[in-house]
Coordinates of N, CA and C in Angstrom, one line a residue:
A1436 N 0.8 -1.2 0.0 CA 0.0 0.0 0.0 C 0.9 1.3 0.0
D1437 N 1.9 1.3 0.8 CA 2.8 2.4 0.9 C 3.5 2.7 -0.5
L1438 N 4.0 1.6 -1.1 CA 4.7 1.8 -2.3 C 3.8 2.3 -3.4
S1439 N 2.6 1.8 -3.4 CA 1.6 2.2 -4.4 C 1.2 3.7 -4.2
T1440 N 1.0 4.1 -3.0 CA 0.7 5.5 -2.7 C 1.9 6.4 -3.1
E1441 N 3.1 6.0 -2.8 CA 4.2 6.8 -3.2 C 4.4 6.8 -4.7
Y1442 N 4.1 5.7 -5.4 CA 4.2 5.7 -6.8 C 3.2 6.7 -7.4
D1443 N 2.0 6.7 -6.9 CA 1.0 7.7 -7.5 C 1.5 9.1 -7.2
A1444 N 2.1 9.4 -6.0 CA 2.6 10.7 -5.7 C 3.7 11.1 -6.6
A1445 N 4.6 10.2 -6.9 CA 5.7 10.5 -7.8 C 5.2 10.8 -9.3
R1446 N 4.2 10.0 -9.7 CA 3.6 10.3 -11.0 C 2.9 11.6 -11.1
L1447 N 2.2 12.0 -10.0 CA 1.5 13.3 -10.0 C 2.5 14.4 -10.0
L1448 N 3.6 14.3 -9.2 CA 4.6 15.3 -9.2 C 5.2 15.5 -10.6
T1449 N 5.4 14.4 -11.3 CA 6.0 14.4 -12.6 C 5.1 15.1 -13.6
H1450 N 3.8 14.8 -13.5 CA 2.8 15.4 -14.4 C 2.7 16.9 -14.1
R1451 N 2.8 17.3 -12.8 CA 2.7 18.7 -12.4 C 3.9 19.5 -13.0
A1452 N 5.1 18.9 -12.9 CA 6.2 19.6 -13.4 C 6.1 19.7 -14.9
A1453 N 5.7 18.7 -15.6 CA 5.5 18.7 -17.1 C 4.5 19.8 -17.5
Y1454 N 3.4 19.8 -16.7 CA 2.3 20.8 -17.0 C 2.9 22.2 -16.9
L1455 N 3.6 22.5 -15.8 CA 4.1 23.8 -15.6 C 5.1 24.2 -16.7
K1456 N 5.9 23.2 -17.1 CA 6.9 23.5 -18.2 C 6.1 23.8 -19.5
D1457 N 5.1 23.0 -19.8 CA 4.3 23.2 -21.0 C 3.6 24.6 -21.0
Q1458 N 3.3 25.1 -19.8 CA 2.6 26.4 -19.6 C 3.7 27.5 -19.6
K1459 N 4.9 27.2 -19.7 CA 6.1 28.1 -19.7 C 6.1 28.8 -18.3
L1460 N 5.8 28.1 -17.3 CA 5.9 28.6 -15.9 C 7.1 28.0 -15.2
P1461 N 7.6 28.6 -14.1 CA 8.7 28.0 -13.4 C 8.4 26.6 -12.9
Y1462 N 9.3 25.7 -13.1 CA 9.0 24.3 -12.7 C 10.2 23.6 -12.1
N1463 N 11.3 24.4 -11.8 CA 12.5 23.8 -11.2 C 12.2 23.0 -9.9
K1464 N 11.4 23.6 -9.0 CA 11.1 23.0 -7.7 C 10.3 21.7 -7.9
E1465 N 9.3 21.8 -8.8 CA 8.5 20.6 -9.0 C 9.2 19.5 -9.7
A1466 N 10.1 19.8 -10.7 CA 10.9 18.8 -11.3 C 11.9 18.2 -10.3
A1467 N 12.5 19.0 -9.4 CA 13.4 18.4 -8.4 C 12.6 17.5 -7.5
M1468 N 11.4 17.9 -7.1 CA 10.5 17.1 -6.2 C 10.2 15.8 -6.9
A1469 N 9.8 15.8 -8.1 CA 9.5 14.6 -8.9 C 10.7 13.7 -9.0
K1470 N 11.8 14.2 -9.3 CA 13.0 13.3 -9.4 C 13.4 12.7 -8.1
L1471 N 13.4 13.6 -7.0 CA 13.7 13.1 -5.7 C 12.8 11.9 -5.3
M1472 N 11.5 12.2 -5.4 CA 10.5 11.2 -5.0 C 10.6 9.9 -5.8
A1473 N 10.7 10.0 -7.1 CA 10.8 8.9 -8.0 C 12.1 8.0 -7.8
S1474 N 13.2 8.7 -7.7 CA 14.5 8.0 -7.5 C 14.5 7.3 -6.1
E1475 N 14.1 8.0 -5.1 CA 14.1 7.3 -3.8 C 13.1 6.2 -3.7
L1476 N 11.9 6.4 -4.4 CA 10.9 5.3 -4.4 C 11.5 4.1 -5.2
A1477 N 12.2 4.3 -6.2 CA 12.8 3.2 -7.0 C 13.7 2.4 -6.1
M1478 N 14.6 3.1 -5.4 CA 15.5 2.4 -4.4 C 14.7 1.6 -3.4
K1479 N 13.7 2.3 -2.8 CA 12.9 1.6 -1.8 C 12.2 0.4 -2.3
A1480 N 11.6 0.5 -3.4 CA 10.9 -0.7 -4.0 C 11.8 -1.8 -4.3
T1481 N 13.0 -1.5 -5.0 CA 13.9 -2.6 -5.3 C 14.6 -3.2 -4.1
T1482 N 14.8 -2.4 -3.1 CA 15.4 -2.9 -1.9 C 14.4 -3.9 -1.2
K1483 N 13.2 -3.5 -1.2 CA 12.2 -4.4 -0.6 C 12.1 -5.7 -1.4
G1484 N 12.2 -5.6 -2.7 CA 12.2 -6.8 -3.6 C 13.3 -7.7 -3.3
I1485 N 14.5 -7.1 -3.1 CA 15.7 -7.9 -2.8 C 15.5 -8.6 -1.5
Q1486 N 14.9 -7.9 -0.5 CA 14.7 -8.5 0.8 C 13.8 -9.7 0.7
I1487 N 12.8 -9.6 -0.2 CA 11.8 -10.7 -0.3 C 12.5 -11.9 -1.0
L1488 N 13.3 -11.6 -2.0 CA 14.0 -12.7 -2.7 C 15.2 -13.2 -2.0
G1489 N 15.7 -12.5 -1.0 CA 16.9 -12.9 -0.3 C 18.1 -12.9 -1.2
G1490 N 19.0 -13.8 -1.1 CA 20.2 -13.9 -1.9 C 19.9 -14.0 -3.4
Y1491 N 18.8 -14.5 -3.8 CA 18.5 -14.6 -5.2 C 18.3 -13.2 -5.9
G1492 N 17.9 -12.2 -5.0 CA 17.8 -10.9 -5.6 C 19.0 -10.3 -6.1
Y1493 N 20.2 -10.8 -5.7 CA 21.4 -10.3 -6.2 C 22.0 -11.0 -7.4
T1494 N 21.4 -12.1 -7.8 CA 21.9 -12.9 -8.9 C 21.3 -12.4 -10.2
K1495 N 22.1 -12.6 -11.3 CA 21.6 -12.2 -12.6 C 20.5 -13.1 -13.2
D1496 N 20.1 -14.1 -12.4 CA 19.0 -15.0 -12.8 C 17.7 -14.3 -12.8
Y1497 N 17.7 -13.2 -12.0 CA 16.4 -12.5 -11.8 C 16.6 -11.0 -12.2
P1498 N 15.6 -10.4 -12.9 CA 15.8 -9.0 -13.3 C 15.9 -8.0 -12.2
L1499 N 15.6 -8.4 -11.0 CA 15.6 -7.4 -9.9 C 17.0 -6.9 -9.7
E1500 N 18.0 -7.7 -9.9 CA 19.4 -7.3 -9.7 C 19.7 -6.1 -10.6
R1501 N 19.2 -6.1 -11.8 CA 19.4 -5.0 -12.7 C 18.6 -3.8 -12.3
Y1502 N 17.4 -4.0 -11.9 CA 16.5 -2.9 -11.5 C 17.1 -2.2 -10.3
F1503 N 17.7 -3.0 -9.4 CA 18.3 -2.4 -8.2 C 19.5 -1.5 -8.6
R1504 N 20.3 -1.9 -9.5 CA 21.4 -1.1 -10.0 C 20.9 0.1 -10.7
D1505 N 19.9 0.0 -11.5 CA 19.3 1.1 -12.3 C 18.7 2.1 -11.3
A1506 N 18.1 1.6 -10.3 CA 17.5 2.5 -9.3 C 18.5 3.3 -8.5
K1507 N 19.6 2.6 -8.2 CA 20.7 3.3 -7.4 C 21.3 4.5 -8.2
I1508 N 21.4 4.2 -9.5 CA 22.1 5.3 -10.3 C 21.2 6.5 -10.5
T1509 N 19.8 6.3 -10.4 CA 18.9 7.5 -10.5 C 19.1 8.4 -9.3
E1510 N 19.6 7.9 -8.2 CA 19.9 8.8 -7.1 C 21.1 9.6 -7.3
I1511 N 21.9 9.3 -8.3 CA 23.2 10.0 -8.5 C 23.2 10.8 -9.8
Y1512 N 22.7 10.2 -10.9 CA 22.7 11.0 -12.2 C 21.8 12.1 -12.2
E1513 N 22.1 13.1 -13.0 CA 21.2 14.3 -13.2 C 20.9 15.0 -11.9
G1514 N 21.8 14.9 -11.0 CA 21.6 15.6 -9.7 C 21.3 14.6 -8.6
T1515 N 22.2 14.6 -7.6 CA 22.0 13.6 -6.5 C 20.7 14.0 -5.7
S1516 N 20.3 13.1 -4.8 CA 19.1 13.4 -4.0 C 19.4 14.6 -3.1
E1517 N 20.6 14.7 -2.6 CA 21.0 15.9 -1.8 C 20.9 17.2 -2.6
I1518 N 21.3 17.2 -3.8 CA 21.2 18.4 -4.6 C 19.7 18.7 -4.9
M1519 N 18.9 17.7 -5.1 CA 17.5 17.9 -5.4 C 16.9 18.6 -4.1
R1520 N 17.3 18.1 -2.9 CA 16.8 18.7 -1.7 C 17.2 20.2 -1.6
L1521 N 18.4 20.5 -2.0 CA 18.9 21.9 -2.0 C 18.1 22.7 -3.0
V1522 N 17.8 22.2 -4.1 CA 17.0 22.9 -5.1 C 15.6 23.2 -4.6
I1523 N 15.0 22.2 -4.0 CA 13.7 22.4 -3.5 C 13.7 23.4 -2.3
S1524 N 14.6 23.3 -1.4 CA 14.7 24.2 -0.3 C 14.9 25.6 -0.8
A1525 N 15.8 25.8 -1.7 CA 16.1 27.2 -2.2 C 14.9 27.8 -2.9
N1526 N 14.1 27.0 -3.6 CA 12.9 27.5 -4.2 C 11.8 27.8 -3.2
I1527 N 11.7 27.0 -2.1 CA 10.8 27.3 -1.1 C 11.1 28.6 -0.4
L1528 N 12.4 28.9 -0.2 CA 12.8 30.1 0.5 C 12.7 31.4 -0.3
K1529 N 12.4 31.2 -1.6 CA 12.4 32.4 -2.4 C 11.2 33.3 -2.1

C-alpha cells in the first residue's frame, strides 16, 4: 500500500512539473521534487524486492538485480538526491 501510494505521488509530481513546463511557468522545484520522489521510491521498491528474494535478488538470474542497479544510479545521475533537496529548499525560501 505504501509503495503504491508513493508511486502515485511520484507520477503526479512528474505530471505537475511537465504541465508547468508546458505552460512556460517556473518548474524547477516541481521537477526536483518529482526526481527526488521517484528515484528514492525506485530504491525503496527494489530494496524491498531484494529482501523478499533474499540472496536470489542479487543474482543475474532475476531481473531485480538489474532494477536495483538502475534505481541506485537514479539517485546519482542528473543531480543527487541531496542536490534535489537543496534545489527544493532554495525554491521554497524564495
